[in-house]
Each structure stands twice: as structure tokens, then as C-alpha cells.
mmCIF file of C-alpha atoms in Angstrom:
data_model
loop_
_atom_site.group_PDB
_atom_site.id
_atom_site.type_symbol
_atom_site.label_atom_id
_atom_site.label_comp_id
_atom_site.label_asym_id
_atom_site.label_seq_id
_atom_site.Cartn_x
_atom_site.Cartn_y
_atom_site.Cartn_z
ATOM 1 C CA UNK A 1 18.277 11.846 -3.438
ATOM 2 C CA UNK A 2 17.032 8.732 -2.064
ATOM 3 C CA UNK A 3 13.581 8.331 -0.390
ATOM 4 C CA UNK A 4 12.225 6.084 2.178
ATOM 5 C CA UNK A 5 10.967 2.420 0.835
ATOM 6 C CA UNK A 6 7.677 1.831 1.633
ATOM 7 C CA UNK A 7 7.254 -0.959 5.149
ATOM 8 C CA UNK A 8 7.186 -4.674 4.068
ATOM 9 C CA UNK A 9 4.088 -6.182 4.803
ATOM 10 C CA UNK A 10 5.978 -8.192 7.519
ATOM 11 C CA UNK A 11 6.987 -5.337 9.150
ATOM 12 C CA UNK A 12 3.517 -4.063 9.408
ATOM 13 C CA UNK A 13 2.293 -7.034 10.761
ATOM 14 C CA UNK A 14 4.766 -7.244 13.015
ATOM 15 C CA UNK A 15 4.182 -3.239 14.285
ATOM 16 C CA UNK A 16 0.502 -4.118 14.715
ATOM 17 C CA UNK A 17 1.602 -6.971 16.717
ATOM 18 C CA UNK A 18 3.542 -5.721 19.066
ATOM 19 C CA UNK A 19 1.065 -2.851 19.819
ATOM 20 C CA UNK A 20 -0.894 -5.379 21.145
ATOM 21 C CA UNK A 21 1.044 -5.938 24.160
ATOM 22 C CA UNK A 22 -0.554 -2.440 25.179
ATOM 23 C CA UNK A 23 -4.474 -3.480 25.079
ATOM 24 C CA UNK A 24 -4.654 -5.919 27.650
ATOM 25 C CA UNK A 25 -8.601 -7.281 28.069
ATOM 26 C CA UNK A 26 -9.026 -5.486 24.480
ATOM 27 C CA UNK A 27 -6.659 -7.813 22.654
ATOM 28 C CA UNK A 28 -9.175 -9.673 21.065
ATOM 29 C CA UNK A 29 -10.249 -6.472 19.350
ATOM 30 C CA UNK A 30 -7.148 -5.764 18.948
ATOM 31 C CA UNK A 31 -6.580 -8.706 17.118
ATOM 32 C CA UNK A 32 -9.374 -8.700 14.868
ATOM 33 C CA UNK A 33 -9.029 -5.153 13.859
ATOM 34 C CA UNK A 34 -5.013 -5.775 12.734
ATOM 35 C CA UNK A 35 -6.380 -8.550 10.591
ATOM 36 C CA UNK A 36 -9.549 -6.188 8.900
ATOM 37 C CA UNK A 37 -6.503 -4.090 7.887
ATOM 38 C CA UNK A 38 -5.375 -7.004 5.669
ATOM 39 C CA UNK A 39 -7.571 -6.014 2.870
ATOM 40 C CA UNK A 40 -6.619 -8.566 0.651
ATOM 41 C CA UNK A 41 -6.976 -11.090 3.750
ATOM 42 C CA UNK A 42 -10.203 -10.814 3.744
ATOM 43 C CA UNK A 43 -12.035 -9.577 0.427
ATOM 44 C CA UNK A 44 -10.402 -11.855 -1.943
ATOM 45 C CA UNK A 45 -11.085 -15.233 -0.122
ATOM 46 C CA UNK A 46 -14.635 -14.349 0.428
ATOM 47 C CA UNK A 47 -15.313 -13.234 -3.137
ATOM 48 C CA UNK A 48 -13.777 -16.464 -4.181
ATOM 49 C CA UNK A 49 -14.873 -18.724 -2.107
ATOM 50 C CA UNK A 50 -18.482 -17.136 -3.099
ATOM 51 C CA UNK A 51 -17.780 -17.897 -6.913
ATOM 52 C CA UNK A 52 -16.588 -21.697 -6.382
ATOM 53 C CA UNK A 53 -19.628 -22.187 -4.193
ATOM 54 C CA UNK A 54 -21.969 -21.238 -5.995
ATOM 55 C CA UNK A 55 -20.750 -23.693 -8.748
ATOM 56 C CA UNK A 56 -21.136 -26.156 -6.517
ATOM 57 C CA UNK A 57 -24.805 -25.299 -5.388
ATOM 58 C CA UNK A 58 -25.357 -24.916 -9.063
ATOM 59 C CA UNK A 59 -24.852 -28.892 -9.637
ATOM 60 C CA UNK A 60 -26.594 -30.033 -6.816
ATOM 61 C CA UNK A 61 -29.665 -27.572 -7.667
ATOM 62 C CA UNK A 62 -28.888 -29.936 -11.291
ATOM 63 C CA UNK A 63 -29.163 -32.734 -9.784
ATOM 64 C CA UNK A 64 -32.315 -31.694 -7.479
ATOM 65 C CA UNK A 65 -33.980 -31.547 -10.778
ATOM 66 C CA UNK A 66 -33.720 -35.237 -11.128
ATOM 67 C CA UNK A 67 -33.365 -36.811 -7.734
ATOM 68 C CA UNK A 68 -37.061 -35.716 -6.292
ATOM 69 C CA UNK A 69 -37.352 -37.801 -2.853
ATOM 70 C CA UNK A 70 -40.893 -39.601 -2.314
ATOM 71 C CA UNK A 71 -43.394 -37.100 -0.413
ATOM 72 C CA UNK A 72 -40.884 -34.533 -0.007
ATOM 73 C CA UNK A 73 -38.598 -33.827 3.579
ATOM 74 C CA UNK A 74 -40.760 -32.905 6.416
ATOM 75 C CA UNK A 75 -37.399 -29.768 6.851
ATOM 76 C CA UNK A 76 -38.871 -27.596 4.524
ATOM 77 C CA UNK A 77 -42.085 -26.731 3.394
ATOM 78 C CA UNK A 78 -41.396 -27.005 0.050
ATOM 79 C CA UNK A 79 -39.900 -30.577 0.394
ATOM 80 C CA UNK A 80 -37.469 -29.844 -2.707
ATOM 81 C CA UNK A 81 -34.338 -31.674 -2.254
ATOM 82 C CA UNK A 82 -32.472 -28.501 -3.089
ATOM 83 C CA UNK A 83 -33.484 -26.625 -0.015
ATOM 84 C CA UNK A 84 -32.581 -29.750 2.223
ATOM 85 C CA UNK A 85 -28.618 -29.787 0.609
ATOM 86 C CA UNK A 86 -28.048 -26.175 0.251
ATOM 87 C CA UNK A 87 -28.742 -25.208 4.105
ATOM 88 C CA UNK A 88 -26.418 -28.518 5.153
ATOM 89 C CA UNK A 89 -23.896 -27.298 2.305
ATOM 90 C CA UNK A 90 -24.320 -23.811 3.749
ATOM 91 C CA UNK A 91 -23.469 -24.733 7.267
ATOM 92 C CA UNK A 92 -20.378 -27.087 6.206
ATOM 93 C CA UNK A 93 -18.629 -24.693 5.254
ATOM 94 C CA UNK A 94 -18.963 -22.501 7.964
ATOM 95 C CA UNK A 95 -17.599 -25.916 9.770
ATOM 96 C CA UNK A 96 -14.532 -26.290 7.039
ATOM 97 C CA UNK A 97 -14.023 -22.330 7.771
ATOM 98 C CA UNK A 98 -13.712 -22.419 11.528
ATOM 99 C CA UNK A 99 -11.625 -25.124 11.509
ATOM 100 C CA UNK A 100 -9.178 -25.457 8.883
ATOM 101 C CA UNK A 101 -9.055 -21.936 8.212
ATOM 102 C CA UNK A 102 -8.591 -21.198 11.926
ATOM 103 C CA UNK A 103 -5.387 -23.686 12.119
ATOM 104 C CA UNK A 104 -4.209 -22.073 8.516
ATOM 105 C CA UNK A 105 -4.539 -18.469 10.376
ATOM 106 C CA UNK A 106 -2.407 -19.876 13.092
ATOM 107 C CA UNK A 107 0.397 -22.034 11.161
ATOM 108 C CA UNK A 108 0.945 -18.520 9.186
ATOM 109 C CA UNK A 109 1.405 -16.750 12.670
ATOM 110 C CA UNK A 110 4.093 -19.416 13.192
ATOM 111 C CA UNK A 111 5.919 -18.826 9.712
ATOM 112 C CA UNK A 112 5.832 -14.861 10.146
ATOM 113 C CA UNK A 113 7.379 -15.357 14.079
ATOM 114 C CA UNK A 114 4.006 -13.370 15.368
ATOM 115 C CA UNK A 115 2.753 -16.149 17.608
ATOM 116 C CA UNK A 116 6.119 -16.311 19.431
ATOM 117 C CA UNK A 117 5.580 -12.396 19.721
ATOM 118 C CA UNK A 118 1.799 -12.634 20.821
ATOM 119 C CA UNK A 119 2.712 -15.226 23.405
ATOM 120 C CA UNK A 120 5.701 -13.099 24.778
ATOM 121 C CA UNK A 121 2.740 -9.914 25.468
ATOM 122 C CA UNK A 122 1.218 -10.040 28.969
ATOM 123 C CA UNK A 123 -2.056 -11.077 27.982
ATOM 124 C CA UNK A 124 -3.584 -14.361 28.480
ATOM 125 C CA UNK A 125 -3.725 -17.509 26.001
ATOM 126 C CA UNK A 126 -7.435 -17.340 26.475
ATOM 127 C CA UNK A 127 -7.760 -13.997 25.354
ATOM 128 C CA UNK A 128 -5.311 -14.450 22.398
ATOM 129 C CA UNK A 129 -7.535 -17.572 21.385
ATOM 130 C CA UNK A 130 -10.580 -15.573 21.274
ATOM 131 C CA UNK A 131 -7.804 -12.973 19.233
ATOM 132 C CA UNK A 132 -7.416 -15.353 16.527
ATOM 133 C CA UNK A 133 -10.699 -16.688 16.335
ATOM 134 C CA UNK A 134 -12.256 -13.555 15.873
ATOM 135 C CA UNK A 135 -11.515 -12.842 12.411
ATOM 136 C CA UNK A 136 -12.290 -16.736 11.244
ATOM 137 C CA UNK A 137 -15.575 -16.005 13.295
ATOM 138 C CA UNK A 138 -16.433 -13.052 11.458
ATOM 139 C CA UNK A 139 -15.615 -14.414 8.045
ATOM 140 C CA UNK A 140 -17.767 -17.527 8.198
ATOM 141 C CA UNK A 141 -20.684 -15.321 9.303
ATOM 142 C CA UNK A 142 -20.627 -13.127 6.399
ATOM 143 C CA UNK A 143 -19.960 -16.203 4.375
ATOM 144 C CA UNK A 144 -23.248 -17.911 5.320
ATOM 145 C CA UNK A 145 -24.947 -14.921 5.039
ATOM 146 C CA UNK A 146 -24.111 -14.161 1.440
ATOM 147 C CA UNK A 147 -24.454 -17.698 0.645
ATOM 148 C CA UNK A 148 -28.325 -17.573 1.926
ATOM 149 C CA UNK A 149 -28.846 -13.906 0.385
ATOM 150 C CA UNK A 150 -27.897 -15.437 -2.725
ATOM 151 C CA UNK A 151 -29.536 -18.737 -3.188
ATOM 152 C CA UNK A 152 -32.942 -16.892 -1.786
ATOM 153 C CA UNK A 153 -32.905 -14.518 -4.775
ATOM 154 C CA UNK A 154 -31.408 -16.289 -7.576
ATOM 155 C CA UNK A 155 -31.841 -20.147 -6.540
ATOM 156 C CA UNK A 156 -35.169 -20.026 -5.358
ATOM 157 C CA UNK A 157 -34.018 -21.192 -1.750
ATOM 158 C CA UNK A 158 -37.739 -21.723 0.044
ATOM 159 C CA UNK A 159 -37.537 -18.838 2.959
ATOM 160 C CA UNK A 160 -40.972 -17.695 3.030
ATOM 161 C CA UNK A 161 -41.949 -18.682 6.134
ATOM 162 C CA UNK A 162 -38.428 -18.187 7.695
ATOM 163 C CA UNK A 163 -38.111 -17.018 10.833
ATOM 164 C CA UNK A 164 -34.580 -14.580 10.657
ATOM 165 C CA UNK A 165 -33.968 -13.882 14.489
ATOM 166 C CA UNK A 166 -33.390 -17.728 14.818
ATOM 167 C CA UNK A 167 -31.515 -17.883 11.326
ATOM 168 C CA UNK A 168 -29.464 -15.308 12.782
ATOM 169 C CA UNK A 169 -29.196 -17.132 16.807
ATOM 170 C CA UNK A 170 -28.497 -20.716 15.516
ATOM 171 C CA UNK A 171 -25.998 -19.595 12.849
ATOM 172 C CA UNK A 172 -24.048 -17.237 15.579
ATOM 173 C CA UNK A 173 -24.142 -20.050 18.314
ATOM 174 C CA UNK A 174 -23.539 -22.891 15.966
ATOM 175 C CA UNK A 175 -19.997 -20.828 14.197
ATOM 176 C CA UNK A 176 -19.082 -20.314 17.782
ATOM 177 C CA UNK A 177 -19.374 -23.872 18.728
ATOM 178 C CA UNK A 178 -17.333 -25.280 15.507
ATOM 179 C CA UNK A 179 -14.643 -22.251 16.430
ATOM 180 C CA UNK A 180 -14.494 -23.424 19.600
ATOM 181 C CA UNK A 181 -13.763 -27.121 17.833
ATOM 182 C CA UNK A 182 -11.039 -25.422 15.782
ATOM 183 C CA UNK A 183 -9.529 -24.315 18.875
ATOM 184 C CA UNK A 184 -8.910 -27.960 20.009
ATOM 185 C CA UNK A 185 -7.532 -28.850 16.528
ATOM 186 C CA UNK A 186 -5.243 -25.778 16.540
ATOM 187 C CA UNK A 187 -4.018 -27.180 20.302
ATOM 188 C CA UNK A 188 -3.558 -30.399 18.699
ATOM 189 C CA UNK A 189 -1.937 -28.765 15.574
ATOM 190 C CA UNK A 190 0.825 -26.849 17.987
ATOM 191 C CA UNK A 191 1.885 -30.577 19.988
ATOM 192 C CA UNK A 192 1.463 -33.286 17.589
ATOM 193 C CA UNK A 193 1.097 -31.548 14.473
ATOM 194 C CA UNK A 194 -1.268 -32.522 11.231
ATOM 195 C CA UNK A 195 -4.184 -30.716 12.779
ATOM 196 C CA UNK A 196 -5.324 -29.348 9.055
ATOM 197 C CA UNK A 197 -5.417 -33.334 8.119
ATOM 198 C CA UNK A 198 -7.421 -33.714 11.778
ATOM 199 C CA UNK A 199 -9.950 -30.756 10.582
ATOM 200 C CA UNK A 200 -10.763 -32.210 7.009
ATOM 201 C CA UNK A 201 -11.504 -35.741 8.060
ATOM 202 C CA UNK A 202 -13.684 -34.431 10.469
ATOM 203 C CA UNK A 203 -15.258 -32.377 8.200
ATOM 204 C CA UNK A 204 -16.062 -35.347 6.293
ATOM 205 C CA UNK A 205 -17.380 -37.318 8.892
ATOM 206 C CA UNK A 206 -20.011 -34.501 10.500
ATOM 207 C CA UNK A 207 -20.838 -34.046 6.355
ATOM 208 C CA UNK A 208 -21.501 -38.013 6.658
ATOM 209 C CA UNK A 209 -23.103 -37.914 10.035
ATOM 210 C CA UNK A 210 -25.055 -34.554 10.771
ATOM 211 C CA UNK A 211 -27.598 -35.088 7.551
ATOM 212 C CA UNK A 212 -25.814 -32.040 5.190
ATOM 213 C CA UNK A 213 -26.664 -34.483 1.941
ATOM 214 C CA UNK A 214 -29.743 -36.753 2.951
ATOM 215 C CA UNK A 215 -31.886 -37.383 6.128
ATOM 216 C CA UNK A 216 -30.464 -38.838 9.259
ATOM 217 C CA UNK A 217 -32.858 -41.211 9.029
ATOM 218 C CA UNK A 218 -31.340 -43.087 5.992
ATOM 219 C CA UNK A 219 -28.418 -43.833 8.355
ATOM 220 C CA UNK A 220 -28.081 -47.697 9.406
ATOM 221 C CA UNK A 221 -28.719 -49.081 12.784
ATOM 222 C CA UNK A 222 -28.454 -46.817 15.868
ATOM 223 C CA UNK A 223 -26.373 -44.255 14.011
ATOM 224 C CA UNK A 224 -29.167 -41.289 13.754
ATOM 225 C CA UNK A 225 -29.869 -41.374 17.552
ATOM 226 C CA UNK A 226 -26.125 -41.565 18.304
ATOM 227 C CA UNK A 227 -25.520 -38.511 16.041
ATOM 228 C CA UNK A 228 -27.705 -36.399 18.330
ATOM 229 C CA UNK A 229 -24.616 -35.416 20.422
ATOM 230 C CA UNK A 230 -23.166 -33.334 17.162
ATOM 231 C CA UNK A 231 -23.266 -29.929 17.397
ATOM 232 C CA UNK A 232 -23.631 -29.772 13.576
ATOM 233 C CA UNK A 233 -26.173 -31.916 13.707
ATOM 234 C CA UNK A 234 -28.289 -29.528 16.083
ATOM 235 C CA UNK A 235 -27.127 -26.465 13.647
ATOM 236 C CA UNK A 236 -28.364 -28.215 11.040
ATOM 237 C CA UNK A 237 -32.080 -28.806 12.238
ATOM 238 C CA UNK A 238 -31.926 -25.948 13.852
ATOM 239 C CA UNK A 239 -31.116 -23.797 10.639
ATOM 240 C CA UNK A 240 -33.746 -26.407 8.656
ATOM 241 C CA UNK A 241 -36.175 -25.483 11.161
ATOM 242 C CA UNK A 242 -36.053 -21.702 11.334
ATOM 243 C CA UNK A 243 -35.759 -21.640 7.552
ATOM 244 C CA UNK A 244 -39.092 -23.026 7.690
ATOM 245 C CA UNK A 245 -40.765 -21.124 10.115
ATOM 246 C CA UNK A 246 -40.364 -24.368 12.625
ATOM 247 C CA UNK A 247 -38.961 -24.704 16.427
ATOM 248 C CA UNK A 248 -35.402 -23.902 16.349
ATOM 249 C CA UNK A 249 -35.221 -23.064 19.809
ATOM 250 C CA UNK A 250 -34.244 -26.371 21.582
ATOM 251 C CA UNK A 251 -31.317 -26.930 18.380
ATOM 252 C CA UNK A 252 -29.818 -23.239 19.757
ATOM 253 C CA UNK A 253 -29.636 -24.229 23.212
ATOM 254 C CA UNK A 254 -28.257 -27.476 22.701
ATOM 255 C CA UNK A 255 -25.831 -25.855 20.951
ATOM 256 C CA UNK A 256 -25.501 -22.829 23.487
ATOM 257 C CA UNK A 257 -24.970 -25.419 26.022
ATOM 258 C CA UNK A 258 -22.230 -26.903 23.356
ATOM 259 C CA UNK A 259 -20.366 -23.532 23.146
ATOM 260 C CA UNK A 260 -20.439 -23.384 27.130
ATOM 261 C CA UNK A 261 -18.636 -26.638 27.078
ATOM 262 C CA UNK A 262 -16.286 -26.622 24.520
ATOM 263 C CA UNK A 263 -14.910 -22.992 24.180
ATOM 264 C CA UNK A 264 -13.574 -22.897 28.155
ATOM 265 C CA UNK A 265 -12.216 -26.355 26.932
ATOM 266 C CA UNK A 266 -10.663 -25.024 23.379
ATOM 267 C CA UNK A 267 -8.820 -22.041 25.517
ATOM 268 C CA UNK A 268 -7.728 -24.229 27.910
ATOM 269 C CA UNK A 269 -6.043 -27.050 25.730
ATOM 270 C CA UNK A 270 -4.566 -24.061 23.244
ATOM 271 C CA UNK A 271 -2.700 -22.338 26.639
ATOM 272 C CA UNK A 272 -1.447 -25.836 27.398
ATOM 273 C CA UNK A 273 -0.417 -26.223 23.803
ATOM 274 C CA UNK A 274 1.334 -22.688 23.697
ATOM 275 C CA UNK A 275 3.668 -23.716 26.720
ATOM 276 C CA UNK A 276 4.792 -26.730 25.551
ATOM 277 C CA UNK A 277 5.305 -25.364 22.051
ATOM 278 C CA UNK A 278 7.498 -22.308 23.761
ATOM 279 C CA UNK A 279 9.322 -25.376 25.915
ATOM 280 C CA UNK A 280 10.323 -26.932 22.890
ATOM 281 C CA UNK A 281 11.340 -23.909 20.754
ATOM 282 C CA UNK A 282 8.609 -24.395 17.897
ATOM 283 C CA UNK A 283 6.213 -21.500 18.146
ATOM 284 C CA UNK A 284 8.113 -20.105 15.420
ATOM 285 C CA UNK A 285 8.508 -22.829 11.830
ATOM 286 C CA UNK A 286 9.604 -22.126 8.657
#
């Protein structure tokens, strides 16, 4: 007697995928709920990534014991040097998730042959952008939220006087700005390639530049009123600043206005990329 073998994971994906052909304006949905049904897609990695960085806050919360700055940081209340790091640590990572995790999600579509299914469906590239930022999007939320949930109850993260509806606005409009950043780097991934190497130098250099380990003002020269064009640089005050109970309001527009700008200009540059990668046969790589 033989019985039927259980579908591949492949050829699950690759059902899912194809069904999107059939939700036209819903395929972002329809996008983020085939990659919810990838348990393991999304629990493990988050669970994870928890564990490792919370070792990492744990050293720096070390080392806030020892490094005290002089009269404090006007960002928090408290002044503790641990409060300063752990909201610019917070927010980095959001930044390392939308991007390099974003052109990961996409370089896997290309290995499986789903992207050169998803750009054969009649829906557009803008819409199949906002499809496989969705998920990423999601993720990094519920990342920064369980990384402030726990360092409020068990690292004594200062959030007393915080103010959560602009917690919640400058996180949402800040992750949907950086997205919108990984969507350039995936464009650049699909036509010159190395767009992971692109997203972690870049991640070092807002780290560097947007004040995530020490003041903007301990930058040299003109660099701290050049840096107020960064979009993780107005996430970062912003997030400082409703932590506190301070004005967050002008950092979320800034980077409202931000998100305005760059998202058109991510889903543009990733349609462009997806035709020339079709011209030249790559949207599928082993």
C-alpha cells in the first residue's frame, strides 16, 4: 500500500506563491500572510535574536556601571549612560533588520525561483515591494518592542515619564523609513550585486553618525549638524525624547516626511531593478 508523501516545503511555497497571482491590490497581504505560515520563519529568529541581544545589552549595562558621563545626558531624565545606548542599540537593529534582512528575504526568493514567479503575476513591482517588506516590517516591530518590554522590567530602562503613543509613532515611521532604505539596497542588490555588504557598512556608519553609542555632540567639526539629514538620527531623538516624556513630534515628521520621500523612491528603483534582472535572466540564482 503506498501513501501520499507529505508536500516539500518548496512546493508549498511555491503553491502559496502562485495563488498570489489571484489577489491583485491584496498582494501585499497576501504576501505577508504566506510568510506568517512559515512558523519557523519567524519564531525562531526572533527568540534568538532576543537571547544574543540581550547579552549584548547586558555588557554595555556592565560597562554603564563604570563609564558614568559628567552631569548626566540631557536624553533622559535619569542621565544613566545605559538608557542613552540601549534606545540607540534598540533602534539599530531595527535598521540592521530592515535592511539586511530585507535583501536576505529577497536573495532566498531568488534561490527558491519565487521572485521569477512573483514577477511573472499581474501585479505591480510596487505592490510586490510593499509584499516583501511586510513581513521584515512586522518583525522589527515586535523586535523593538520586546527589546523595550524587557529592558523596562528587568534592566531598569528609565520609562517613567514615557510618553507610549509617540514610542509607538516614531518607532512605526522610523522602521518604515529604514524599509524603505532596504528597498534601495535590495534594487541595488538585483543590478550590481553585494547589496548585504552595502547594508552592513551602512549600518556602521548611521551607528557612527546618528549618536546610538555617545552624543552627537562629541562628533568633530561640522559633523553633528550635517548628520541632521539621517533619518536614524531623527528616530533616535525622537525615541530619546518620547522615552522621556520630551517633544518627539518634530523627529516623527521629519521622518514622516523621510518615508514620503524615500518609499515612492525604493518602489521605483526595485521595478527598474526587476526588469533588468528579468532582461538578463538572473531573477532566479543558485
Amino acid at each position: 500500500m503506498t501513501g501520499l508523501a507529505p508536500a516539500r516545503p518548496e512546493t508549498r511555497r511555491h503553491a502559496r506563491t502562485d495563488a498570489i497571482r489571484h489577489a491583485g491590490l491584496g498582494a501585499p497581504v497576501a504576501l505577508l500572510r504566506r510568510d506568517l505560515t512559515e512558523r519557523t520563519l519567524f519564531r525562531m529568529p526572533l527568540v534568538l535574536d532576543l537571547v544574543f541581544g540581550m547579552m549584548n545589552l547586558l555588557v554595555f549595562l556592565f560597562i554603564s556601571r563604570v563609564l558614568v558621563p559628567a552631569g548626566g545626558h540631557e536624553s533622559f531624565a535619569s542621565g544613566a549612560y545605559f538608557d542613552f545606548v540601549a534606545v540607540g542599540i534598540i533602534f539599530m537593529l531595527v535598521v540592521q533588520s530592515a535592511t539586511t534582512q530585507l535583501i536576505s528575504r529577497v536573495s532566498r526568493e531568488q534561490r527558491a525561483g519565487t521572485l521569477e514567479m512573483l514577477v511573472g503575476q499581474p501585479v505591480p513591482a510596487s505592490l510586490l515591494a510593499l509584499g516583501l517588506a511586510a513581513y521584515p516590517l512586522l518583525f522589527v516591530l515586535l523586535r523593538a518592542t520586546a527589546y523595550l518590554a524587557v529592558l523596562a522590567l528587568c534592566f531598569g530602562l528609565g520609562v517613567g515619564h514615557a510618553d507610549w503613543l509617540g514610542v509607538a509613532v516614531v518607532l512605526l515611521t522610523g522602521a518604515t523609513t529604514m524599509m524603505a532604505v532596504g528597498l534601495v539596497l535590495v534594487a541595488l542588490s538585483l543590478t550590481v550585486g553585494h547589496g548585504d555588504t552595502l547594508a552592513r557598512l551602512l549600518v556602521v556608519a548611521f551607528s557612527f553618525l546618528s549618536g546610538t553609542y555617545f552624543p552627537i555632540t562629541a562628533l568633530p567639526g561640522p559633523l553633528p549638524g550635517l548628520t541632521t539629514v539621517l533619518p536614524t538620527r531623527s528616530a533616535l531623538d525622537g525615541l530619546r525624547a518620547a522615552l522621556s516624556g520630551g517633544d518627539w513630534m518634530g523627529s516623527a515628521g521629519a521622518l514622516l516626511v523621510a518615508a514620503l520621500v524615500l518609499l515612492p523612491l525604493g518602489c521605483w528603483m526595485f521595478d527598474r531593478a526587476l526588469r533588468g534582472a528579468a532582461r538578463r535572466g538572473v531573477l532566479t540564482r543558485d
